[in-house]
């Protein structure tokens, strides 16, 4: 690992925040966990390897919540969907990263759009092989999922801005 890819303390904290968000969002939203938003957030805050780690950790914790807390059945179809979601979440990271060097707001929104498109496309492909997706791609469902991702992204960015403000105030006061 090069120094540029070595995790910094703030990156470790960010990965922990994504992991915590995943547990809370998985418990609250189950199958609607906003992995595209988590991917977009991770890409703007972390180098790609660490963004993949953050999203992969979020997916693993989502599965632990689903099977352990929410009682998902441990059958072939459910396990297949779990793996498909994990693959789709990881594909969302490079898709979010393709937004490039735009202005921060445009990059963040483009990252979310790219991540969401890649995530949903990967799951649509998985649906061809896995049963249990009837109605999952109805326009109203896709819009609802996008709005969940958008709200998650907005809330996370607001919390991040608040935390940065508090840190700067504390630093000035010290």
C-alpha positions as CSV (number, residue, x, y, z in Angstrom):
1,X,0.0,0.0,0.0
2,X,1.4,3.4,-0.9
3,X,1.3,6.3,1.4
4,X,-1.4,7.9,-0.8
5,X,-3.6,4.9,-0.2
6,X,-2.8,4.5,3.5
7,X,-5.8,5.1,5.6
8,X,-5.7,8.4,7.6
9,X,-7.5,8.7,10.9
10,X,-10.3,10.7,9.3
11,X,-10.7,8.1,6.6
12,X,-11.0,5.4,9.3
13,X,-13.6,7.5,11.0
14,X,-15.5,7.9,7.7
15,X,-15.5,4.2,7.0
16,X,-16.9,3.7,10.5
17,X,-19.5,6.3,9.9
18,X,-20.6,4.6,6.7
19,X,-20.7,1.2,8.5
20,X,-22.8,2.8,11.3
21,X,-25.1,4.4,8.8
22,X,-25.5,1.0,7.0
23,X,-26.6,-0.7,10.2
24,X,-29.1,2.0,11.0
25,X,-30.4,2.3,7.5
26,X,-30.6,-1.5,7.1
27,X,-32.6,-1.9,10.2
28,X,-35.0,0.9,9.2
29,X,-35.2,0.3,5.4
30,X,-34.2,-3.4,5.0
31,X,-34.1,-4.0,1.2
32,X,-34.1,-0.2,0.4
33,X,-30.7,0.4,2.0
34,X,-29.3,3.4,0.0
35,X,-26.1,1.8,-1.3
36,X,-25.8,4.3,-4.2
37,X,-25.7,7.2,-1.7
38,X,-23.2,5.4,0.4
39,X,-21.0,4.8,-2.7
40,X,-21.3,8.4,-3.8
41,X,-20.4,9.6,-0.3
42,X,-17.5,7.2,0.0
43,X,-16.1,8.3,-3.3
44,X,-16.1,12.0,-2.5
45,X,-14.4,11.4,0.9
46,X,-12.0,8.5,0.3
47,X,-9.6,7.0,-2.2
48,X,-11.2,4.3,-4.4
49,X,-9.8,1.3,-2.5
50,X,-11.0,2.7,0.8
51,X,-14.4,3.6,-0.8
52,X,-14.7,0.0,-1.9
53,X,-13.9,-1.1,1.6
54,X,-16.5,1.2,3.1
55,X,-19.2,0.1,0.8
56,X,-18.2,-3.6,1.1
57,X,-18.4,-3.2,4.9
58,X,-21.8,-1.5,4.6
59,X,-23.1,-4.4,2.5
60,X,-21.7,-7.0,4.9
61,X,-23.3,-5.3,7.9
62,X,-26.6,-5.0,5.9
63,X,-26.5,-8.8,5.4
64,X,-25.8,-9.3,9.1
65,X,-28.8,-7.1,10.0
66,X,-31.0,-8.7,7.5
67,X,-30.3,-12.3,8.4
68,X,-29.6,-11.8,12.1
69,X,-32.1,-9.1,13.1
70,X,-34.7,-9.0,10.4
71,X,-35.0,-12.7,10.0
72,X,-34.3,-13.1,6.3
73,X,-34.6,-16.8,5.3
74,X,-31.3,-18.5,4.6
75,X,-32.4,-20.0,1.3
76,X,-30.7,-20.0,-2.1
77,X,-32.8,-17.2,-3.5
78,X,-32.3,-14.8,-0.6
79,X,-28.6,-15.6,-0.5
80,X,-28.4,-15.0,-4.2
81,X,-30.1,-11.6,-3.9
82,X,-27.7,-10.8,-1.0
83,X,-24.7,-11.5,-3.3
84,X,-26.3,-9.5,-6.1
85,X,-26.8,-6.5,-3.9
86,X,-23.2,-6.8,-2.7
87,X,-21.9,-6.9,-6.3
88,X,-24.2,-4.0,-7.3
89,X,-23.1,-1.9,-4.4
90,X,-19.4,-2.5,-5.3
91,X,-20.1,-1.6,-8.9
92,X,-21.7,1.7,-7.7
93,X,-18.3,2.9,-6.4
94,X,-16.5,3.2,-9.7
95,X,-19.7,4.5,-11.3
96,X,-19.9,7.2,-8.7
97,X,-16.2,8.0,-9.2
98,X,-16.7,8.6,-12.9
99,X,-18.1,12.1,-12.1
100,X,-14.6,13.3,-12.2
101,X,-13.4,16.8,-11.4
102,X,-16.6,18.8,-11.5
103,X,-17.7,21.4,-9.0
104,X,-18.3,19.7,-5.7
105,X,-22.1,19.9,-5.8
106,X,-22.2,18.8,-9.5
107,X,-19.7,16.0,-8.8
108,X,-21.7,14.7,-5.8
109,X,-25.0,14.7,-7.7
110,X,-23.4,13.2,-10.8
111,X,-21.8,10.6,-8.6
112,X,-25.1,9.7,-7.0
113,X,-26.8,9.4,-10.5
114,X,-24.0,7.2,-11.8
115,X,-24.0,5.0,-8.7
116,X,-27.8,4.7,-8.7
117,X,-27.9,3.8,-12.4
118,X,-25.1,1.2,-12.0
119,X,-26.6,-0.3,-8.9
120,X,-30.1,-0.6,-10.3
121,X,-28.8,-1.9,-13.7
122,X,-26.8,-4.6,-11.9
123,X,-29.8,-5.6,-9.9
124,X,-32.0,-5.6,-13.0
125,X,-29.6,-8.1,-14.6
126,X,-29.6,-10.2,-11.4
127,X,-33.4,-10.3,-11.6
128,X,-33.2,-12.2,-14.9
129,X,-31.7,-15.1,-13.0
130,X,-33.2,-14.7,-9.5
131,X,-36.9,-14.9,-8.7
132,X,-38.7,-12.5,-6.4
133,X,-38.4,-9.2,-8.2
134,X,-41.9,-8.8,-9.5
135,X,-42.8,-5.1,-9.5
136,X,-39.4,-4.1,-8.2
137,X,-38.7,-2.0,-11.3
138,X,-42.0,-0.2,-11.5
139,X,-41.3,3.5,-12.1
140,X,-42.9,4.4,-8.7
141,X,-40.6,2.0,-6.9
142,X,-37.5,3.2,-8.7
143,X,-38.4,6.8,-8.0
144,X,-39.0,6.0,-4.3
145,X,-35.6,4.3,-4.1
146,X,-33.9,7.2,-5.8
147,X,-35.5,9.6,-3.3
148,X,-34.3,7.5,-0.4
149,X,-30.8,7.7,-1.8
150,X,-31.0,11.4,-2.4
151,X,-32.3,12.1,1.1
152,X,-29.6,9.9,2.6
153,X,-26.9,11.8,0.6
154,X,-28.4,15.2,1.6
155,X,-28.6,14.2,5.3
156,X,-25.1,12.8,5.3
157,X,-23.7,15.9,3.7
158,X,-25.5,18.1,6.2
159,X,-24.1,16.1,9.1
160,X,-20.6,16.3,7.6
161,X,-20.9,20.1,7.2
162,X,-22.1,20.4,10.8
163,X,-19.3,18.2,12.1
164,X,-16.7,20.3,10.2
165,X,-18.2,23.5,11.6
166,X,-18.1,22.2,15.1
167,X,-14.5,21.0,14.7
168,X,-13.4,24.4,13.3
169,X,-15.2,26.3,16.1
170,X,-13.5,24.0,18.7
171,X,-10.1,24.6,17.1
172,X,-10.5,28.3,17.1
173,X,-11.6,28.3,20.7
174,X,-8.6,26.3,21.8
